[in-house]
Structure formats: C-alpha cells, structure tokens
Amino acid sequence: MSAKSLLILLIASAAVLSACDKSNDTYPVTGEQCGPNDPVKTLDAEDCYVPPAVN
C-alpha cells in the first residue's frame, strides 16, 4: 500500500469515527434533547414484537 493511499484511508477513518460522538445529549436523527422523561425508557421487549414471516 502506498503512503498516499494509507494517508487517504487514515483521513477517511478519522472522519467516520469523529461522527460517532457518544457524548451528545440529543438524538442523532431528530436532534431532540434526551431527558429522564423520554418515552423510550418505558419500552419493553414485548413492545417490539415482530411476528414471524408466513411462507
């Protein structure tokens, strides 16, 4: 691998990893503020039931 392609790979990796900021207090898609009263905290596994596919 040449030095130029390695540099491009490192810059691309840094750009992707910098987008993974976990310290934000907002949701990544909507940008809404996270808080202690969020309705998603009351979800249970049964709320996300997906019925099996019928063949």
PDB file of N, CA, C, O and CB in Angstrom:
ATOM      1  N   MET A   1       0.861  -1.172   0.000  1.00  0.00           N
ATOM      2  CA  MET A   1       0.000   0.000   0.000  1.00  0.00           C
ATOM      3  C   MET A   1       0.903   1.230   0.000  1.00  0.00           C
ATOM      4  O   MET A   1       1.843   1.313   0.791  1.00  0.00           O
ATOM      5  CB  MET A   1      -0.978   0.001   1.234  1.00  0.00           C
ATOM      6  N   SER A   2       0.630   2.146  -0.852  1.00  0.00           N
ATOM      7  CA  SER A   2       1.464   3.341  -0.939  1.00  0.00           C
ATOM      8  C   SER A   2       1.148   4.307   0.198  1.00  0.00           C
ATOM      9  O   SER A   2       0.103   4.210   0.841  1.00  0.00           O
ATOM     10  CB  SER A   2       1.268   4.034  -2.291  1.00  0.00           C
ATOM     11  N   ALA A   3       2.044   5.217   0.428  1.00  0.00           N
ATOM     12  CA  ALA A   3       1.873   6.188   1.507  1.00  0.00           C
ATOM     13  C   ALA A   3       0.666   7.090   1.261  1.00  0.00           C
ATOM     14  O   ALA A   3      -0.020   7.489   2.202  1.00  0.00           O
ATOM     15  CB  ALA A   3       3.135   7.035   1.660  1.00  0.00           C
ATOM     16  N   LYS A   4       0.410   7.408  -0.004  1.00  0.00           N
ATOM     17  CA  LYS A   4      -0.721   8.287  -0.336  1.00  0.00           C
ATOM     18  C   LYS A   4      -2.057   7.593  -0.035  1.00  0.00           C
ATOM     19  O   LYS A   4      -2.960   8.208   0.532  1.00  0.00           O
ATOM     20  CB  LYS A   4      -0.662   8.704  -1.829  1.00  0.00           C
ATOM     21  N   SER A   5      -2.182   6.324  -0.411  1.00  0.00           N
ATOM     22  CA  SER A   5      -3.438   5.620  -0.152  1.00  0.00           C
ATOM     23  C   SER A   5      -3.619   5.354   1.340  1.00  0.00           C
ATOM     24  O   SER A   5      -4.748   5.332   1.831  1.00  0.00           O
ATOM     25  CB  SER A   5      -3.482   4.300  -0.931  1.00  0.00           C
ATOM     26  N   LEU A   6      -2.520   5.152   2.064  1.00  0.00           N
ATOM     27  CA  LEU A   6      -2.612   4.985   3.509  1.00  0.00           C
ATOM     28  C   LEU A   6      -3.084   6.277   4.171  1.00  0.00           C
ATOM     29  O   LEU A   6      -3.901   6.245   5.091  1.00  0.00           O
ATOM     30  CB  LEU A   6      -1.256   4.552   4.088  1.00  0.00           C
ATOM     31  N   LEU A   7      -2.574   7.399   3.708  1.00  0.00           N
ATOM     32  CA  LEU A   7      -2.996   8.685   4.239  1.00  0.00           C
ATOM     33  C   LEU A   7      -4.475   8.938   3.974  1.00  0.00           C
ATOM     34  O   LEU A   7      -5.184   9.429   4.853  1.00  0.00           O
ATOM     35  CB  LEU A   7      -2.159   9.802   3.637  1.00  0.00           C
ATOM     36  N   ILE A   8      -4.943   8.614   2.790  1.00  0.00           N
ATOM     37  CA  ILE A   8      -6.363   8.780   2.453  1.00  0.00           C
ATOM     38  C   ILE A   8      -7.225   7.886   3.332  1.00  0.00           C
ATOM     39  O   ILE A   8      -8.285   8.306   3.795  1.00  0.00           O
ATOM     40  CB  ILE A   8      -6.614   8.462   0.963  1.00  0.00           C
ATOM     41  N   LEU A   9      -6.776   6.653   3.566  1.00  0.00           N
ATOM     42  CA  LEU A   9      -7.512   5.725   4.424  1.00  0.00           C
ATOM     43  C   LEU A   9      -7.583   6.256   5.854  1.00  0.00           C
ATOM     44  O   LEU A   9      -8.636   6.182   6.486  1.00  0.00           O
ATOM     45  CB  LEU A   9      -6.854   4.332   4.404  1.00  0.00           C
ATOM     46  N   LEU A  10      -6.494   6.783   6.363  1.00  0.00           N
ATOM     47  CA  LEU A  10      -6.487   7.322   7.722  1.00  0.00           C
ATOM     48  C   LEU A  10      -7.391   8.546   7.859  1.00  0.00           C
ATOM     49  O   LEU A  10      -8.091   8.691   8.861  1.00  0.00           O
ATOM     50  CB  LEU A  10      -5.067   7.684   8.131  1.00  0.00           C
ATOM     51  N   ILE A  11      -7.380   9.410   6.875  1.00  0.00           N
ATOM     52  CA  ILE A  11      -8.238  10.601   6.920  1.00  0.00           C
ATOM     53  C   ILE A  11      -9.712  10.202   6.835  1.00  0.00           C
ATOM     54  O   ILE A  11     -10.542  10.759   7.553  1.00  0.00           O
ATOM     55  CB  ILE A  11      -7.880  11.574   5.770  1.00  0.00           C
ATOM     56  N   ALA A  12     -10.043   9.252   5.972  1.00  0.00           N
ATOM     57  CA  ALA A  12     -11.423   8.787   5.854  1.00  0.00           C
ATOM     58  C   ALA A  12     -11.875   8.113   7.147  1.00  0.00           C
ATOM     59  O   ALA A  12     -13.011   8.311   7.579  1.00  0.00           O
ATOM     60  CB  ALA A  12     -11.567   7.817   4.668  1.00  0.00           C
ATOM     61  N   SER A  13     -11.007   7.324   7.765  1.00  0.00           N
ATOM     62  CA  SER A  13     -11.341   6.662   9.030  1.00  0.00           C
ATOM     63  C   SER A  13     -11.573   7.687  10.134  1.00  0.00           C
ATOM     64  O   SER A  13     -12.498   7.543  10.933  1.00  0.00           O
ATOM     65  CB  SER A  13     -10.224   5.687   9.441  1.00  0.00           C
ATOM     66  N   ALA A  14     -10.744   8.709  10.179  1.00  0.00           N
ATOM     67  CA  ALA A  14     -10.901   9.744  11.190  1.00  0.00           C
ATOM     68  C   ALA A  14     -12.219  10.490  11.007  1.00  0.00           C
ATOM     69  O   ALA A  14     -12.877  10.838  11.988  1.00  0.00           O
ATOM     70  CB  ALA A  14      -9.729  10.722  11.137  1.00  0.00           C
ATOM     71  N   ALA A  15     -12.602  10.732   9.770  1.00  0.00           N
ATOM     72  CA  ALA A  15     -13.860  11.434   9.506  1.00  0.00           C
ATOM     73  C   ALA A  15     -15.059  10.603   9.945  1.00  0.00           C
ATOM     74  O   ALA A  15     -16.006  11.135  10.524  1.00  0.00           O
ATOM     75  CB  ALA A  15     -13.978  11.776   8.018  1.00  0.00           C
ATOM     76  N   VAL A  16     -15.023   9.314   9.677  1.00  0.00           N
ATOM     77  CA  VAL A  16     -16.130   8.433  10.062  1.00  0.00           C
ATOM     78  C   VAL A  16     -16.198   8.303  11.574  1.00  0.00           C
ATOM     79  O   VAL A  16     -17.279   8.392  12.157  1.00  0.00           O
ATOM     80  CB  VAL A  16     -15.976   7.042   9.414  1.00  0.00           C
ATOM     81  N   LEU A  17     -15.062   8.097  12.211  1.00  0.00           N
ATOM     82  CA  LEU A  17     -15.061   7.923  13.665  1.00  0.00           C
ATOM     83  C   LEU A  17     -15.420   9.203  14.408  1.00  0.00           C
ATOM     84  O   LEU A  17     -15.973   9.138  15.506  1.00  0.00           O
ATOM     85  CB  LEU A  17     -13.707   7.436  14.124  1.00  0.00           C
ATOM     86  N   SER A  18     -15.122  10.350  13.843  1.00  0.00           N
ATOM     87  CA  SER A  18     -15.489  11.599  14.516  1.00  0.00           C
ATOM     88  C   SER A  18     -16.995  11.828  14.489  1.00  0.00           C
ATOM     89  O   SER A  18     -17.514  12.596  15.299  1.00  0.00           O
ATOM     90  CB  SER A  18     -14.773  12.781  13.866  1.00  0.00           C
ATOM     91  N   ALA A  19     -17.695  11.184  13.583  1.00  0.00           N
ATOM     92  CA  ALA A  19     -19.152  11.305  13.520  1.00  0.00           C
ATOM     93  C   ALA A  19     -19.825  10.463  14.589  1.00  0.00           C
ATOM     94  O   ALA A  19     -21.032  10.589  14.794  1.00  0.00           O
ATOM     95  CB  ALA A  19     -19.661  10.896  12.143  1.00  0.00           C
ATOM     96  N   CYS A  20     -19.091   9.621  15.265  1.00  0.00           N
ATOM     97  CA  CYS A  20     -19.636   8.713  16.285  1.00  0.00           C
ATOM     98  C   CYS A  20     -19.492   9.295  17.676  1.00  0.00           C
ATOM     99  O   CYS A  20     -19.024   8.600  18.578  1.00  0.00           O
ATOM    100  CB  CYS A  20     -18.942   7.356  16.221  1.00  0.00           C
ATOM    101  N   ASP A  21     -19.871  10.523  17.878  1.00  0.00           N
ATOM    102  CA  ASP A  21     -19.754  11.185  19.166  1.00  0.00           C
ATOM    103  C   ASP A  21     -20.841  10.666  20.097  1.00  0.00           C
ATOM    104  O   ASP A  21     -22.027  10.854  19.826  1.00  0.00           O
ATOM    105  CB  ASP A  21     -19.849  12.720  19.010  1.00  0.00           C
ATOM    106  N   LYS A  22     -20.455  10.018  21.186  1.00  0.00           N
ATOM    107  CA  LYS A  22     -21.414   9.449  22.134  1.00  0.00           C
ATOM    108  C   LYS A  22     -21.717  10.374  23.307  1.00  0.00           C
ATOM    109  O   LYS A  22     -22.520  10.021  24.171  1.00  0.00           O
ATOM    110  CB  LYS A  22     -20.894   8.138  22.656  1.00  0.00           C
ATOM    111  N   SER A  23     -21.099  11.535  23.357  1.00  0.00           N
ATOM    112  CA  SER A  23     -21.304  12.424  24.493  1.00  0.00           C
ATOM    113  C   SER A  23     -22.446  13.416  24.276  1.00  0.00           C
ATOM    114  O   SER A  23     -22.733  14.216  25.167  1.00  0.00           O
ATOM    115  CB  SER A  23     -20.035  13.175  24.783  1.00  0.00           C
ATOM    116  N   ASN A  24     -23.089  13.385  23.140  1.00  0.00           N
ATOM    117  CA  ASN A  24     -24.193  14.307  22.876  1.00  0.00           C
ATOM    118  C   ASN A  24     -25.398  13.983  23.740  1.00  0.00           C
ATOM    119  O   ASN A  24     -25.625  12.829  24.102  1.00  0.00           O
ATOM    120  CB  ASN A  24     -24.583  14.265  21.402  1.00  0.00           C
ATOM    121  N   ASP A  25     -26.159  14.999  24.062  1.00  0.00           N
ATOM    122  CA  ASP A  25     -27.402  14.824  24.809  1.00  0.00           C
ATOM    123  C   ASP A  25     -28.609  14.971  23.900  1.00  0.00           C
ATOM    124  O   ASP A  25     -29.698  15.315  24.360  1.00  0.00           O
ATOM    125  CB  ASP A  25     -27.483  15.829  25.953  1.00  0.00           C
ATOM    126  N   THR A  26     -28.422  14.712  22.613  1.00  0.00           N
ATOM    127  CA  THR A  26     -29.513  14.774  21.654  1.00  0.00           C
ATOM    128  C   THR A  26     -29.544  13.486  20.847  1.00  0.00           C
ATOM    129  O   THR A  26     -28.540  12.782  20.731  1.00  0.00           O
ATOM    130  CB  THR A  26     -29.367  16.002  20.725  1.00  0.00           C
ATOM    131  N   TYR A  27     -30.706  13.194  20.295  1.00  0.00           N
ATOM    132  CA  TYR A  27     -30.823  12.039  19.423  1.00  0.00           C
ATOM    133  C   TYR A  27     -30.180  12.356  18.082  1.00  0.00           C
ATOM    134  O   TYR A  27     -30.334  13.469  17.578  1.00  0.00           O
ATOM    135  CB  TYR A  27     -32.302  11.630  19.243  1.00  0.00           C
ATOM    136  N   PRO A  28     -29.455  11.394  17.485  1.00  0.00           N
ATOM    137  CA  PRO A  28     -28.696  11.707  16.278  1.00  0.00           C
ATOM    138  C   PRO A  28     -29.539  12.041  15.052  1.00  0.00           C
ATOM    139  O   PRO A  28     -29.116  12.849  14.225  1.00  0.00           O
ATOM    140  CB  PRO A  28     -27.820  10.567  15.954  1.00  0.00           C
ATOM    141  N   VAL A  29     -30.704  11.450  14.915  1.00  0.00           N
ATOM    142  CA  VAL A  29     -31.501  11.664  13.704  1.00  0.00           C
ATOM    143  C   VAL A  29     -32.359  12.915  13.826  1.00  0.00           C
ATOM    144  O   VAL A  29     -32.370  13.753  12.924  1.00  0.00           O
ATOM    145  CB  VAL A  29     -32.388  10.446  13.424  1.00  0.00           C
ATOM    146  N   THR A  30     -33.082  13.048  14.942  1.00  0.00           N
ATOM    147  CA  THR A  30     -34.011  14.161  15.091  1.00  0.00           C
ATOM    148  C   THR A  30     -33.374  15.390  15.712  1.00  0.00           C
ATOM    149  O   THR A  30     -33.851  16.504  15.501  1.00  0.00           O
ATOM    150  CB  THR A  30     -35.179  13.738  15.919  1.00  0.00           C
ATOM    151  N   GLY A  31     -32.301  15.207  16.477  1.00  0.00           N
ATOM    152  CA  GLY A  31     -31.679  16.325  17.166  1.00  0.00           C
ATOM    153  C   GLY A  31     -32.425  16.762  18.403  1.00  0.00           C
ATOM    154  O   GLY A  31     -32.081  17.783  18.999  1.00  0.00           O
ATOM    155  N   GLU A  32     -33.453  16.004  18.811  1.00  0.00           N
ATOM    156  CA  GLU A  32     -34.218  16.352  20.005  1.00  0.00           C
ATOM    157  C   GLU A  32     -33.392  16.074  21.255  1.00  0.00           C
ATOM    158  O   GLU A  32     -32.532  15.193  21.268  1.00  0.00           O
ATOM    159  CB  GLU A  32     -35.547  15.568  20.051  1.00  0.00           C
ATOM    160  N   GLN A  33     -33.669  16.836  22.292  1.00  0.00           N
ATOM    161  CA  GLN A  33     -32.954  16.701  23.551  1.00  0.00           C
ATOM    162  C   GLN A  33     -33.322  15.388  24.246  1.00  0.00           C
ATOM    163  O   GLN A  33     -34.499  15.036  24.312  1.00  0.00           O
ATOM    164  CB  GLN A  33     -33.259  17.893  24.466  1.00  0.00           C
ATOM    165  N   CYS A  34     -32.336  14.667  24.759  1.00  0.00           N
ATOM    166  CA  CYS A  34     -32.575  13.465  25.559  1.00  0.00           C
ATOM    167  C   CYS A  34     -32.876  13.906  26.983  1.00  0.00           C
ATOM    168  O   CYS A  34     -32.366  14.925  27.449  1.00  0.00           O
ATOM    169  CB  CYS A  34     -31.344  12.487  25.515  1.00  0.00           C
ATOM    170  N   GLY A  35     -33.698  13.140  27.663  1.00  0.00           N
ATOM    171  CA  GLY A  35     -34.024  13.511  29.029  1.00  0.00           C
ATOM    172  C   GLY A  35     -34.515  12.333  29.838  1.00  0.00           C
ATOM    173  O   GLY A  35     -34.726  11.248  29.297  1.00  0.00           O
ATOM    174  N   PRO A  36     -34.699  12.536  31.126  1.00  0.00           N
ATOM    175  CA  PRO A  36     -35.137  11.441  32.002  1.00  0.00           C
ATOM    176  C   PRO A  36     -36.586  11.022  31.768  1.00  0.00           C
ATOM    177  O   PRO A  36     -36.982   9.946  32.217  1.00  0.00           O
ATOM    178  CB  PRO A  36     -34.966  11.846  33.443  1.00  0.00           C
ATOM    179  N   ASN A  37     -37.383  11.829  31.085  1.00  0.00           N
ATOM    180  CA  ASN A  37     -38.793  11.506  30.861  1.00  0.00           C
ATOM    181  C   ASN A  37     -39.063  11.019  29.446  1.00  0.00           C
ATOM    182  O   ASN A  37     -40.206  11.058  28.992  1.00  0.00           O
ATOM    183  CB  ASN A  37     -39.650  12.712  31.149  1.00  0.00           C
ATOM    184  N   ASP A  38     -38.025  10.558  28.735  1.00  0.00           N
ATOM    185  CA  ASP A  38     -38.202  10.077  27.370  1.00  0.00           C
ATOM    186  C   ASP A  38     -39.089   8.836  27.350  1.00  0.00           C
ATOM    187  O   ASP A  38     -38.905   7.937  28.171  1.00  0.00           O
ATOM    188  CB  ASP A  38     -36.842   9.772  26.726  1.00  0.00           C
ATOM    189  N   PRO A  39     -40.050   8.771  26.423  1.00  0.00           N
ATOM    190  CA  PRO A  39     -40.951   7.619  26.379  1.00  0.00           C
ATOM    191  C   PRO A  39     -40.251   6.316  26.009  1.00  0.00           C
ATOM    192  O   PRO A  39     -40.791   5.246  26.289  1.00  0.00           O
ATOM    193  CB  PRO A  39     -42.056   7.881  25.400  1.00  0.00           C
ATOM    194  N   VAL A  40     -39.082   6.362  25.395  1.00  0.00           N
ATOM    195  CA  VAL A  40     -38.397   5.128  25.019  1.00  0.00           C
ATOM    196  C   VAL A  40     -37.879   4.373  26.234  1.00  0.00           C
ATOM    197  O   VAL A  40     -37.602   3.177  26.142  1.00  0.00           O
ATOM    198  CB  VAL A  40     -37.249   5.434  24.078  1.00  0.00           C
ATOM    199  N   LYS A  41     -37.744   5.041  27.355  1.00  0.00           N
ATOM    200  CA  LYS A  41     -37.256   4.375  28.561  1.00  0.00           C
ATOM    201  C   LYS A  41     -38.290   3.433  29.161  1.00  0.00           C
ATOM    202  O   LYS A  41     -37.946   2.580  29.979  1.00  0.00           O
ATOM    203  CB  LYS A  41     -36.848   5.403  29.590  1.00  0.00           C
ATOM    204  N   THR A  42     -39.546   3.575  28.768  1.00  0.00           N
ATOM    205  CA  THR A  42     -40.588   2.695  29.291  1.00  0.00           C
ATOM    206  C   THR A  42     -40.881   1.528  28.354  1.00  0.00           C
ATOM    207  O   THR A  42     -41.752   0.708  28.644  1.00  0.00           O
ATOM    208  CB  THR A  42     -41.858   3.484  29.537  1.00  0.00           C
ATOM    209  N   LEU A  43     -40.163   1.444  27.230  1.00  0.00           N
ATOM    210  CA  LEU A  43     -40.392   0.351  26.293  1.00  0.00           C
ATOM    211  C   LEU A  43     -39.898  -0.963  26.869  1.00  0.00           C
ATOM    212  O   LEU A  43     -38.925  -1.003  27.623  1.00  0.00           O
ATOM    213  CB  LEU A  43     -39.706   0.633  24.958  1.00  0.00           C
ATOM    214  N   ASP A  44     -40.576  -2.027  26.506  1.00  0.00           N
ATOM    215  CA  ASP A  44     -40.216  -3.376  26.915  1.00  0.00           C
ATOM    216  C   ASP A  44     -39.964  -4.193  25.653  1.00  0.00           C
ATOM    217  O   ASP A  44     -40.331  -3.769  24.557  1.00  0.00           O
ATOM    218  CB  ASP A  44     -41.334  -4.027  27.804  1.00  0.00           C
ATOM    219  N   ALA A  45     -39.353  -5.337  25.796  1.00  0.00           N
ATOM    220  CA  ALA A  45     -39.083  -6.192  24.638  1.00  0.00           C
ATOM    221  C   ALA A  45     -40.380  -6.619  23.959  1.00  0.00           C
ATOM    222  O   ALA A  45     -40.396  -6.812  22.743  1.00  0.00           O
ATOM    223  CB  ALA A  45     -38.278  -7.429  25.061  1.00  0.00           C
ATOM    224  N   GLU A  46     -41.458  -6.769  24.707  1.00  0.00           N
ATOM    225  CA  GLU A  46     -42.749  -7.168  24.136  1.00  0.00           C
ATOM    226  C   GLU A  46     -43.343  -6.070  23.251  1.00  0.00           C
ATOM    227  O   GLU A  46     -44.162  -6.357  22.378  1.00  0.00           O
ATOM    228  CB  GLU A  46     -43.732  -7.519  25.254  1.00  0.00           C
ATOM    229  N   ASP A  47     -42.943  -4.832  23.466  1.00  0.00           N
ATOM    230  CA  ASP A  47     -43.436  -3.726  22.644  1.00  0.00           C
ATOM    231  C   ASP A  47     -42.873  -3.787  21.229  1.00  0.00           C
ATOM    232  O   ASP A  47     -43.426  -3.175  20.315  1.00  0.00           O
ATOM    233  CB  ASP A  47     -43.079  -2.389  23.287  1.00  0.00           C
ATOM    234  N   CYS A  48     -41.793  -4.510  21.046  1.00  0.00           N
ATOM    235  CA  CYS A  48     -41.114  -4.587  19.749  1.00  0.00           C
ATOM    236  C   CYS A  48     -41.291  -5.939  19.099  1.00  0.00           C
ATOM    237  O   CYS A  48     -40.424  -6.371  18.339  1.00  0.00           O
ATOM    238  CB  CYS A  48     -39.642  -4.291  19.908  1.00  0.00           C
ATOM    239  N   TYR A  49     -42.365  -6.603  19.369  1.00  0.00           N
ATOM    240  CA  TYR A  49     -42.601  -7.938  18.822  1.00  0.00           C
ATOM    241  C   TYR A  49     -42.835  -7.861  17.313  1.00  0.00           C
ATOM    242  O   TYR A  49     -43.634  -7.058  16.832  1.00  0.00           O
ATOM    243  CB  TYR A  49     -43.807  -8.606  19.519  1.00  0.00           C
ATOM    244  N   VAL A  50     -42.134  -8.699  16.594  1.00  0.00           N
ATOM    245  CA  VAL A  50     -42.297  -8.808  15.142  1.00  0.00           C
ATOM    246  C   VAL A  50     -42.773 -10.226  14.856  1.00  0.00           C
ATOM    247  O   VAL A  50     -42.052 -11.180  15.148  1.00  0.00           O
ATOM    248  CB  VAL A  50     -40.952  -8.479  14.368  1.00  0.00           C
ATOM    249  N   PRO A  51     -43.968 -10.389  14.293  1.00  0.00           N
ATOM    250  CA  PRO A  51     -44.471 -11.740  14.036  1.00  0.00           C
ATOM    251  C   PRO A  51     -43.613 -12.449  12.977  1.00  0.00           C
ATOM    252  O   PRO A  51     -43.059 -11.803  12.088  1.00  0.00           O
ATOM    253  CB  PRO A  51     -45.948 -11.685  13.578  1.00  0.00           C
ATOM    254  N   PRO A  52     -43.509 -13.755  13.078  1.00  0.00           N
ATOM    255  CA  PRO A  52     -42.712 -14.493  12.087  1.00  0.00           C
ATOM    256  C   PRO A  52     -43.323 -14.399  10.690  1.00  0.00           C
ATOM    257  O   PRO A  52     -44.533 -14.239  10.529  1.00  0.00           O
ATOM    258  CB  PRO A  52     -42.585 -15.965  12.499  1.00  0.00           C
ATOM    259  N   ALA A  53     -42.469 -14.500   9.705  1.00  0.00           N
ATOM    260  CA  ALA A  53     -42.935 -14.436   8.327  1.00  0.00           C
ATOM    261  C   ALA A  53     -43.722 -15.696   7.975  1.00  0.00           C
ATOM    262  O   ALA A  53     -43.405 -16.791   8.440  1.00  0.00           O
ATOM    263  CB  ALA A  53     -41.748 -14.255   7.362  1.00  0.00           C
ATOM    264  N   VAL A  54     -44.734 -15.528   7.163  1.00  0.00           N
ATOM    265  CA  VAL A  54     -45.562 -16.652   6.718  1.00  0.00           C
ATOM    266  C   VAL A  54     -45.092 -17.041   5.322  1.00  0.00           C
ATOM    267  O   VAL A  54     -45.025 -16.204   4.421  1.00  0.00           O
ATOM    268  CB  VAL A  54     -47.100 -16.284   6.725  1.00  0.00           C
ATOM    269  N   ASN A  55     -44.772 -18.300   5.156  1.00  0.00           N
ATOM    270  CA  ASN A  55     -44.310 -18.777   3.832  1.00  0.00           C
ATOM    271  C   ASN A  55     -45.459 -19.201   2.968  1.00  0.00           C
ATOM    272  O   ASN A  55     -45.252 -19.625   1.831  1.00  0.00           O
ATOM    273  CB  ASN A  55     -43.339 -19.938   3.980  1.00  0.00           C
TER     274      ASN A  55
END
